[in-house]
Amino acid sequence: MSKTTRATQALAKAGAAFDVLTYDYQSGAERIGLQAAAAIGEPPSRVLKTLMVLVDGKPACCVVPSDGELSMKRVAAAFGGKAAAMMPPAEAEKATGYHVGGISPFGAKKRLPVVIEAAALDEPYVIINAGQRGVMVRLSPAEAVRVAGALSAPLLA
């Protein structure tokens, strides 16, 4: 398993301080983010999942704690839209260039708007997918916001 991905390259190019973590990805896991948190021994509030959405039909990226559920009303509001829905997996892979289970807000094929759950900014560090199943990065929430060019807002139901 390579620890160098487009995401880690984007973080390095941006001068971000980060550590790479790996775990045994379980393709059949019902909730991948929770499985990742358990595998690396971190609380789900620090292990963030990257969810692709459509806001008024346009692709966008939400980064939220792995134990959280999105509020589509809050997602739409965060991106200044009227309606939001989950993006179909095949569309998410096409938009980001990453496989589901490895989607990252860093180094995606297309630059998309990103919003990170506001509560995650209170954590001392966060762990986010690094663009490959089983590979994650640990960094400060401020660095994640900076490199992803993200906004922060409450996104959870």
Short mmCIF file of N, CA and C in Angstrom, two decimals:
data_model
loop_
_atom_site.label_atom_id
_atom_site.label_comp_id
_atom_site.label_asym_id
_atom_site.label_seq_id
_atom_site.Cartn_x
_atom_site.Cartn_y
_atom_site.Cartn_z
N MET A 1 0.85 -1.18 0.00
CA MET A 1 0.00 0.00 0.00
C MET A 1 0.90 1.24 0.00
N SER A 2 0.68 2.09 -0.99
CA SER A 2 1.48 3.29 -1.10
C SER A 2 0.98 4.35 -0.12
N LYS A 3 1.90 5.01 0.53
CA LYS A 3 1.53 6.10 1.43
C LYS A 3 1.57 7.44 0.71
N THR A 4 1.95 7.44 -0.57
CA THR A 4 1.96 8.66 -1.35
C THR A 4 0.75 8.64 -2.28
N THR A 5 -0.08 9.64 -2.12
CA THR A 5 -1.29 9.77 -2.92
C THR A 5 -1.37 11.21 -3.42
N ARG A 6 -2.34 11.48 -4.28
CA ARG A 6 -2.53 12.87 -4.71
C ARG A 6 -2.83 13.76 -3.50
N ALA A 7 -3.55 13.20 -2.52
CA ALA A 7 -3.87 13.97 -1.31
C ALA A 7 -2.62 14.31 -0.51
N THR A 8 -1.75 13.33 -0.27
CA THR A 8 -0.54 13.62 0.50
C THR A 8 0.38 14.54 -0.28
N GLN A 9 0.39 14.41 -1.59
CA GLN A 9 1.20 15.33 -2.41
C GLN A 9 0.66 16.75 -2.31
N ALA A 10 -0.66 16.91 -2.33
CA ALA A 10 -1.27 18.24 -2.22
C ALA A 10 -0.96 18.86 -0.85
N LEU A 11 -1.02 18.04 0.20
CA LEU A 11 -0.70 18.54 1.54
C LEU A 11 0.77 18.95 1.64
N ALA A 12 1.66 18.14 1.09
CA ALA A 12 3.09 18.45 1.12
C ALA A 12 3.37 19.72 0.32
N LYS A 13 2.75 19.84 -0.84
CA LYS A 13 2.96 21.03 -1.69
C LYS A 13 2.48 22.30 -0.98
N ALA A 14 1.43 22.16 -0.17
CA ALA A 14 0.88 23.31 0.57
C ALA A 14 1.68 23.61 1.84
N GLY A 15 2.68 22.78 2.14
CA GLY A 15 3.50 22.99 3.33
C GLY A 15 2.79 22.61 4.62
N ALA A 16 1.81 21.73 4.54
CA ALA A 16 1.06 21.32 5.72
C ALA A 16 1.86 20.32 6.54
N ALA A 17 1.71 20.40 7.85
CA ALA A 17 2.29 19.41 8.76
C ALA A 17 1.26 18.30 8.94
N PHE A 18 1.64 17.06 8.60
CA PHE A 18 0.71 15.94 8.71
C PHE A 18 1.48 14.64 8.88
N ASP A 19 0.79 13.65 9.43
CA ASP A 19 1.32 12.30 9.56
C ASP A 19 0.42 11.37 8.76
N VAL A 20 1.00 10.35 8.16
CA VAL A 20 0.24 9.35 7.43
C VAL A 20 -0.02 8.15 8.33
N LEU A 21 -1.27 7.71 8.37
CA LEU A 21 -1.68 6.54 9.14
C LEU A 21 -2.26 5.51 8.17
N THR A 22 -2.03 4.25 8.45
CA THR A 22 -2.63 3.21 7.62
C THR A 22 -3.41 2.25 8.51
N TYR A 23 -4.40 1.60 7.92
CA TYR A 23 -5.19 0.60 8.63
C TYR A 23 -5.67 -0.42 7.62
N ASP A 24 -6.17 -1.54 8.13
CA ASP A 24 -6.66 -2.61 7.28
C ASP A 24 -8.09 -2.29 6.86
N TYR A 25 -8.25 -1.77 5.66
CA TYR A 25 -9.56 -1.37 5.13
C TYR A 25 -10.44 -2.60 4.95
N GLN A 26 -11.66 -2.54 5.46
CA GLN A 26 -12.63 -3.63 5.34
C GLN A 26 -13.68 -3.23 4.31
N SER A 27 -13.60 -3.78 3.12
CA SER A 27 -14.51 -3.36 2.05
C SER A 27 -15.97 -3.65 2.35
N GLY A 28 -16.26 -4.62 3.19
CA GLY A 28 -17.64 -4.94 3.51
C GLY A 28 -18.20 -4.19 4.70
N ALA A 29 -17.41 -3.32 5.30
CA ALA A 29 -17.86 -2.60 6.50
C ALA A 29 -19.07 -1.74 6.17
N GLU A 30 -20.06 -1.79 7.06
CA GLU A 30 -21.28 -1.02 6.83
C GLU A 30 -21.00 0.48 6.94
N ARG A 31 -20.21 0.88 7.93
CA ARG A 31 -19.87 2.29 8.13
C ARG A 31 -18.36 2.40 8.15
N ILE A 32 -17.79 2.74 7.01
CA ILE A 32 -16.35 2.75 6.80
C ILE A 32 -15.63 3.66 7.80
N GLY A 33 -16.18 4.84 8.04
CA GLY A 33 -15.54 5.78 8.96
C GLY A 33 -15.41 5.24 10.37
N LEU A 34 -16.47 4.57 10.83
CA LEU A 34 -16.43 3.99 12.18
C LEU A 34 -15.47 2.82 12.23
N GLN A 35 -15.40 2.05 11.15
CA GLN A 35 -14.45 0.93 11.10
C GLN A 35 -13.02 1.48 11.13
N ALA A 36 -12.77 2.57 10.42
CA ALA A 36 -11.44 3.18 10.41
C ALA A 36 -11.07 3.70 11.80
N ALA A 37 -12.03 4.36 12.47
CA ALA A 37 -11.77 4.90 13.81
C ALA A 37 -11.40 3.77 14.77
N ALA A 38 -12.15 2.68 14.72
CA ALA A 38 -11.85 1.54 15.59
C ALA A 38 -10.50 0.93 15.26
N ALA A 39 -10.18 0.83 13.97
CA ALA A 39 -8.93 0.21 13.54
C ALA A 39 -7.70 0.99 13.99
N ILE A 40 -7.81 2.34 14.05
CA ILE A 40 -6.64 3.14 14.45
C ILE A 40 -6.72 3.59 15.90
N GLY A 41 -7.80 3.21 16.60
CA GLY A 41 -7.91 3.52 18.02
C GLY A 41 -8.15 4.99 18.33
N GLU A 42 -8.92 5.65 17.49
CA GLU A 42 -9.23 7.07 17.70
C GLU A 42 -10.74 7.24 17.87
N PRO A 43 -11.16 8.27 18.61
CA PRO A 43 -12.59 8.51 18.75
C PRO A 43 -13.20 8.94 17.40
N PRO A 44 -14.42 8.51 17.12
CA PRO A 44 -15.06 8.87 15.85
C PRO A 44 -15.17 10.38 15.62
N SER A 45 -15.16 11.17 16.68
CA SER A 45 -15.25 12.63 16.52
C SER A 45 -14.02 13.22 15.85
N ARG A 46 -12.89 12.50 15.90
CA ARG A 46 -11.65 12.98 15.28
C ARG A 46 -11.40 12.36 13.91
N VAL A 47 -12.04 11.23 13.64
CA VAL A 47 -11.86 10.56 12.35
C VAL A 47 -12.98 11.04 11.45
N LEU A 48 -12.63 11.88 10.49
CA LEU A 48 -13.64 12.53 9.66
C LEU A 48 -13.84 11.78 8.35
N LYS A 49 -15.11 11.69 7.95
CA LYS A 49 -15.43 11.07 6.67
C LYS A 49 -15.70 12.16 5.64
N THR A 50 -15.38 11.87 4.41
CA THR A 50 -15.58 12.81 3.31
C THR A 50 -16.79 12.33 2.51
N LEU A 51 -17.82 13.15 2.49
CA LEU A 51 -19.06 12.80 1.80
C LEU A 51 -19.29 13.76 0.64
N MET A 52 -19.60 13.20 -0.50
CA MET A 52 -19.86 14.01 -1.68
C MET A 52 -21.36 14.24 -1.82
N VAL A 53 -21.72 15.48 -2.07
CA VAL A 53 -23.12 15.87 -2.17
C VAL A 53 -23.35 16.67 -3.45
N LEU A 54 -24.61 16.82 -3.76
CA LEU A 54 -25.04 17.71 -4.84
C LEU A 54 -25.88 18.80 -4.19
N VAL A 55 -25.48 20.05 -4.38
CA VAL A 55 -26.22 21.19 -3.86
C VAL A 55 -26.77 21.94 -5.06
N ASP A 56 -28.07 21.97 -5.17
CA ASP A 56 -28.73 22.54 -6.34
C ASP A 56 -28.15 21.94 -7.62
N GLY A 57 -27.85 20.64 -7.56
CA GLY A 57 -27.33 19.91 -8.72
C GLY A 57 -25.84 20.03 -8.96
N LYS A 58 -25.14 20.81 -8.13
CA LYS A 58 -23.69 21.00 -8.31
C LYS A 58 -22.92 20.22 -7.25
N PRO A 59 -21.77 19.59 -7.64
CA PRO A 59 -21.00 18.79 -6.69
C PRO A 59 -20.32 19.64 -5.62
N ALA A 60 -20.27 19.07 -4.41
CA ALA A 60 -19.60 19.71 -3.29
C ALA A 60 -19.16 18.62 -2.32
N CYS A 61 -18.33 18.99 -1.37
CA CYS A 61 -17.71 18.04 -0.45
C CYS A 61 -17.97 18.45 0.99
N CYS A 62 -18.43 17.48 1.80
CA CYS A 62 -18.64 17.70 3.23
C CYS A 62 -17.69 16.79 4.00
N VAL A 63 -17.05 17.33 5.04
CA VAL A 63 -16.14 16.56 5.87
C VAL A 63 -16.68 16.63 7.30
N VAL A 64 -17.09 15.45 7.80
CA VAL A 64 -17.79 15.40 9.09
C VAL A 64 -17.27 14.24 9.93
N PRO A 65 -17.48 14.29 11.26
CA PRO A 65 -17.08 13.17 12.11
C PRO A 65 -17.72 11.87 11.63
N SER A 66 -16.97 10.78 11.75
CA SER A 66 -17.41 9.50 11.19
C SER A 66 -18.66 8.95 11.86
N ASP A 67 -19.00 9.45 13.05
CA ASP A 67 -20.21 8.99 13.71
C ASP A 67 -21.39 9.93 13.48
N GLY A 68 -21.21 10.95 12.64
CA GLY A 68 -22.26 11.94 12.41
C GLY A 68 -23.10 11.65 11.17
N GLU A 69 -24.30 12.21 11.17
CA GLU A 69 -25.20 12.11 10.02
C GLU A 69 -25.44 13.52 9.49
N LEU A 70 -25.36 13.68 8.18
CA LEU A 70 -25.59 14.98 7.57
C LEU A 70 -27.05 15.40 7.66
N SER A 71 -27.25 16.69 7.85
CA SER A 71 -28.56 17.31 7.69
C SER A 71 -28.52 17.97 6.33
N MET A 72 -29.32 17.48 5.40
CA MET A 72 -29.30 18.04 4.05
C MET A 72 -29.73 19.50 4.04
N LYS A 73 -30.58 19.87 4.96
CA LYS A 73 -31.00 21.27 5.08
C LYS A 73 -29.79 22.14 5.46
N ARG A 74 -28.99 21.66 6.42
CA ARG A 74 -27.80 22.41 6.84
C ARG A 74 -26.73 22.41 5.75
N VAL A 75 -26.61 21.30 5.02
CA VAL A 75 -25.65 21.23 3.91
C VAL A 75 -26.00 22.27 2.86
N ALA A 76 -27.26 22.31 2.46
CA ALA A 76 -27.69 23.30 1.45
C ALA A 76 -27.38 24.71 1.93
N ALA A 77 -27.71 25.00 3.19
CA ALA A 77 -27.47 26.34 3.73
C ALA A 77 -25.98 26.68 3.75
N ALA A 78 -25.15 25.70 4.14
CA ALA A 78 -23.70 25.95 4.22
C ALA A 78 -23.10 26.32 2.87
N PHE A 79 -23.65 25.76 1.80
CA PHE A 79 -23.14 26.05 0.46
C PHE A 79 -23.95 27.15 -0.24
N GLY A 80 -24.88 27.77 0.48
CA GLY A 80 -25.69 28.84 -0.10
C GLY A 80 -26.70 28.34 -1.12
N GLY A 81 -27.16 27.10 -0.96
CA GLY A 81 -28.11 26.53 -1.90
C GLY A 81 -29.47 26.34 -1.29
N LYS A 82 -30.38 25.79 -2.11
CA LYS A 82 -31.75 25.55 -1.66
C LYS A 82 -31.98 24.08 -1.31
N ALA A 83 -31.33 23.16 -2.03
CA ALA A 83 -31.56 21.74 -1.81
C ALA A 83 -30.25 20.98 -1.94
N ALA A 84 -30.12 19.91 -1.13
CA ALA A 84 -28.91 19.08 -1.18
C ALA A 84 -29.32 17.62 -1.14
N ALA A 85 -28.49 16.79 -1.75
CA ALA A 85 -28.70 15.35 -1.77
C ALA A 85 -27.34 14.67 -1.85
N MET A 86 -27.29 13.42 -1.39
CA MET A 86 -26.04 12.66 -1.51
C MET A 86 -25.76 12.42 -2.99
N MET A 87 -24.49 12.48 -3.35
CA MET A 87 -24.07 12.21 -4.72
C MET A 87 -23.97 10.70 -4.91
N PRO A 88 -24.46 10.17 -6.03
CA PRO A 88 -24.30 8.74 -6.27
C PRO A 88 -22.81 8.36 -6.28
N PRO A 89 -22.46 7.17 -5.76
CA PRO A 89 -21.06 6.77 -5.66
C PRO A 89 -20.26 6.88 -6.98
N ALA A 90 -20.83 6.46 -8.08
CA ALA A 90 -20.10 6.53 -9.36
C ALA A 90 -19.79 7.97 -9.74
N GLU A 91 -20.73 8.87 -9.45
CA GLU A 91 -20.51 10.30 -9.73
C GLU A 91 -19.43 10.86 -8.81
N ALA A 92 -19.45 10.43 -7.54
CA ALA A 92 -18.45 10.91 -6.58
C ALA A 92 -17.06 10.48 -7.02
N GLU A 93 -16.93 9.26 -7.49
CA GLU A 93 -15.63 8.77 -7.97
C GLU A 93 -15.17 9.55 -9.19
N LYS A 94 -16.10 9.82 -10.09
CA LYS A 94 -15.75 10.57 -11.30
C LYS A 94 -15.34 12.01 -10.97
N ALA A 95 -16.06 12.64 -10.04
CA ALA A 95 -15.78 14.03 -9.69
C ALA A 95 -14.45 14.20 -8.96
N THR A 96 -14.07 13.20 -8.14
CA THR A 96 -12.88 13.34 -7.31
C THR A 96 -11.65 12.61 -7.85
N GLY A 97 -11.89 11.56 -8.63
CA GLY A 97 -10.78 10.73 -9.07
C GLY A 97 -10.35 9.73 -8.02
N TYR A 98 -11.10 9.63 -6.93
CA TYR A 98 -10.83 8.69 -5.86
C TYR A 98 -11.94 7.65 -5.81
N HIS A 99 -11.63 6.47 -5.24
CA HIS A 99 -12.64 5.43 -5.04
C HIS A 99 -13.39 5.70 -3.74
N VAL A 100 -14.68 5.36 -3.71
CA VAL A 100 -15.46 5.46 -2.49
C VAL A 100 -14.74 4.64 -1.41
N GLY A 101 -14.65 5.21 -0.22
CA GLY A 101 -13.88 4.58 0.85
C GLY A 101 -12.48 5.17 0.94
N GLY A 102 -12.12 5.96 -0.07
CA GLY A 102 -10.81 6.60 -0.09
C GLY A 102 -10.89 8.06 -0.53
N ILE A 103 -12.10 8.60 -0.63
CA ILE A 103 -12.28 9.98 -1.10
C ILE A 103 -11.70 10.96 -0.08
N SER A 104 -10.96 11.92 -0.58
CA SER A 104 -10.31 12.93 0.25
C SER A 104 -10.68 14.33 -0.24
N PRO A 105 -10.73 15.30 0.67
CA PRO A 105 -10.95 16.68 0.24
C PRO A 105 -9.68 17.33 -0.31
N PHE A 106 -8.57 16.61 -0.25
CA PHE A 106 -7.29 17.13 -0.72
C PHE A 106 -6.90 16.45 -2.03
N GLY A 107 -6.44 17.23 -3.00
CA GLY A 107 -5.91 16.66 -4.23
C GLY A 107 -6.92 16.00 -5.14
N ALA A 108 -8.19 16.36 -5.02
CA ALA A 108 -9.21 15.79 -5.90
C ALA A 108 -8.95 16.22 -7.35
N LYS A 109 -9.48 15.43 -8.26
CA LYS A 109 -9.30 15.69 -9.69
C LYS A 109 -9.82 17.08 -10.08
N LYS A 110 -10.98 17.44 -9.53
CA LYS A 110 -11.57 18.77 -9.77
C LYS A 110 -11.62 19.50 -8.43
N ARG A 111 -11.35 20.79 -8.47
CA ARG A 111 -11.44 21.61 -7.26
C ARG A 111 -12.92 21.85 -6.97
N LEU A 112 -13.39 21.36 -5.84
CA LEU A 112 -14.79 21.49 -5.46
C LEU A 112 -14.91 22.26 -4.16
N PRO A 113 -16.04 22.92 -3.94
CA PRO A 113 -16.22 23.59 -2.65
C PRO A 113 -16.28 22.56 -1.52
N VAL A 114 -15.66 22.92 -0.39
CA VAL A 114 -15.57 22.01 0.76
C VAL A 114 -16.06 22.75 2.00
N VAL A 115 -16.88 22.05 2.80
CA VAL A 115 -17.26 22.56 4.12
C VAL A 115 -16.93 21.47 5.14
N ILE A 116 -16.25 21.87 6.21
CA ILE A 116 -15.89 20.97 7.31
C ILE A 116 -16.81 21.27 8.49
N GLU A 117 -17.32 20.23 9.11
CA GLU A 117 -18.19 20.36 10.28
C GLU A 117 -17.52 21.24 11.33
N ALA A 118 -18.23 22.27 11.77
CA ALA A 118 -17.69 23.25 12.71
C ALA A 118 -17.18 22.61 14.00
N ALA A 119 -17.87 21.60 14.51
CA ALA A 119 -17.46 20.96 15.77
C ALA A 119 -16.08 20.32 15.65
N ALA A 120 -15.68 19.91 14.45
CA ALA A 120 -14.37 19.28 14.26
C ALA A 120 -13.23 20.26 14.51
N LEU A 121 -13.50 21.55 14.39
CA LEU A 121 -12.45 22.55 14.60
C LEU A 121 -12.04 22.65 16.06
N ASP A 122 -12.83 22.08 16.95
CA ASP A 122 -12.51 22.08 18.38
C ASP A 122 -11.57 20.95 18.77
N GLU A 123 -11.36 20.00 17.88
CA GLU A 123 -10.48 18.86 18.16
C GLU A 123 -9.01 19.30 18.08
N PRO A 124 -8.10 18.68 18.86
CA PRO A 124 -6.68 19.03 18.77
C PRO A 124 -6.07 18.61 17.43
N TYR A 125 -6.61 17.56 16.84
CA TYR A 125 -6.20 17.11 15.51
C TYR A 125 -7.35 16.32 14.92
N VAL A 126 -7.34 16.18 13.60
CA VAL A 126 -8.34 15.38 12.91
C VAL A 126 -7.64 14.40 11.99
N ILE A 127 -8.35 13.34 11.64
CA ILE A 127 -7.82 12.31 10.76
C ILE A 127 -8.78 12.21 9.58
N ILE A 128 -8.23 12.38 8.38
CA ILE A 128 -9.06 12.44 7.17
C ILE A 128 -8.46 11.51 6.12
N ASN A 129 -9.32 10.94 5.31
CA ASN A 129 -8.86 10.04 4.26
C ASN A 129 -7.83 10.72 3.37
N ALA A 130 -6.84 9.94 2.95
CA ALA A 130 -5.73 10.47 2.16
C ALA A 130 -5.81 10.05 0.69
N GLY A 131 -6.99 9.69 0.22
CA GLY A 131 -7.14 9.41 -1.20
C GLY A 131 -6.92 7.97 -1.60
N GLN A 132 -6.77 7.10 -0.62
CA GLN A 132 -6.62 5.67 -0.90
C GLN A 132 -7.23 4.91 0.26
N ARG A 133 -7.96 3.87 -0.04
CA ARG A 133 -8.57 3.06 1.02
C ARG A 133 -7.49 2.54 1.96
N GLY A 134 -7.68 2.79 3.27
CA GLY A 134 -6.72 2.32 4.25
C GLY A 134 -5.59 3.28 4.54
N VAL A 135 -5.60 4.46 3.92
CA VAL A 135 -4.56 5.47 4.16
C VAL A 135 -5.24 6.77 4.59
N MET A 136 -4.79 7.30 5.74
CA MET A 136 -5.37 8.53 6.27
C MET A 136 -4.25 9.48 6.69
N VAL A 137 -4.62 10.75 6.86
CA VAL A 137 -3.66 11.73 7.36
C VAL A 137 -4.18 12.33 8.65
N ARG A 138 -3.25 12.59 9.58
CA ARG A 138 -3.56 13.28 10.83
C ARG A 138 -2.95 14.68 10.74
N LEU A 139 -3.78 15.69 10.99
CA LEU A 139 -3.31 17.07 10.91
C LEU A 139 -4.21 17.95 11.77
N SER A 140 -3.81 19.19 11.95
CA SER A 140 -4.64 20.10 12.73
C SER A 140 -5.87 20.48 11.91
N PRO A 141 -6.98 20.75 12.59
CA PRO A 141 -8.17 21.18 11.85
C PRO A 141 -7.91 22.44 11.02
N ALA A 142 -7.11 23.35 11.57
CA ALA A 142 -6.81 24.59 10.84
C ALA A 142 -6.08 24.31 9.53
N GLU A 143 -5.14 23.35 9.56
CA GLU A 143 -4.43 22.97 8.34
C GLU A 143 -5.38 22.33 7.33
N ALA A 144 -6.30 21.50 7.83
CA ALA A 144 -7.27 20.86 6.94
C ALA A 144 -8.11 21.92 6.24
N VAL A 145 -8.58 22.90 6.99
CA VAL A 145 -9.39 23.98 6.41
C VAL A 145 -8.56 24.76 5.39
N ARG A 146 -7.32 25.09 5.74
CA ARG A 146 -6.47 25.88 4.86
C ARG A 146 -6.19 25.16 3.54
N VAL A 147 -5.73 23.93 3.63
CA VAL A 147 -5.33 23.21 2.42
C VAL A 147 -6.54 22.87 1.54
N ALA A 148 -7.66 22.53 2.16
CA ALA A 148 -8.86 22.20 1.38
C ALA A 148 -9.56 23.46 0.86
N GLY A 149 -9.15 24.63 1.35
CA GLY A 149 -9.84 25.86 0.97
C GLY A 149 -11.28 25.82 1.46
N ALA A 150 -11.45 25.23 2.66
CA ALA A 150 -12.79 24.95 3.17
C ALA A 150 -13.36 26.08 4.01
N LEU A 151 -14.66 26.04 4.11
CA LEU A 151 -15.40 26.83 5.08
C LEU A 151 -15.77 25.86 6.20
N SER A 152 -16.21 26.40 7.34
CA SER A 152 -16.72 25.52 8.38
C SER A 152 -18.14 25.97 8.71
N ALA A 153 -18.97 24.99 9.00
CA ALA A 153 -20.36 25.25 9.34
C ALA A 153 -20.93 24.01 10.03
N PRO A 154 -22.00 24.17 10.81
CA PRO A 154 -22.66 23.00 11.38
C PRO A 154 -23.40 22.25 10.26
N LEU A 155 -23.05 20.98 10.09
CA LEU A 155 -23.62 20.17 9.01
C LEU A 155 -24.43 18.98 9.52
N LEU A 156 -24.32 18.67 10.81
CA LEU A 156 -24.91 17.45 11.33
C LEU A 156 -26.37 17.60 11.73
N ALA A 157 -27.09 16.50 11.58
CA ALA A 157 -28.51 16.46 11.94
C ALA A 157 -28.66 16.53 13.46
#
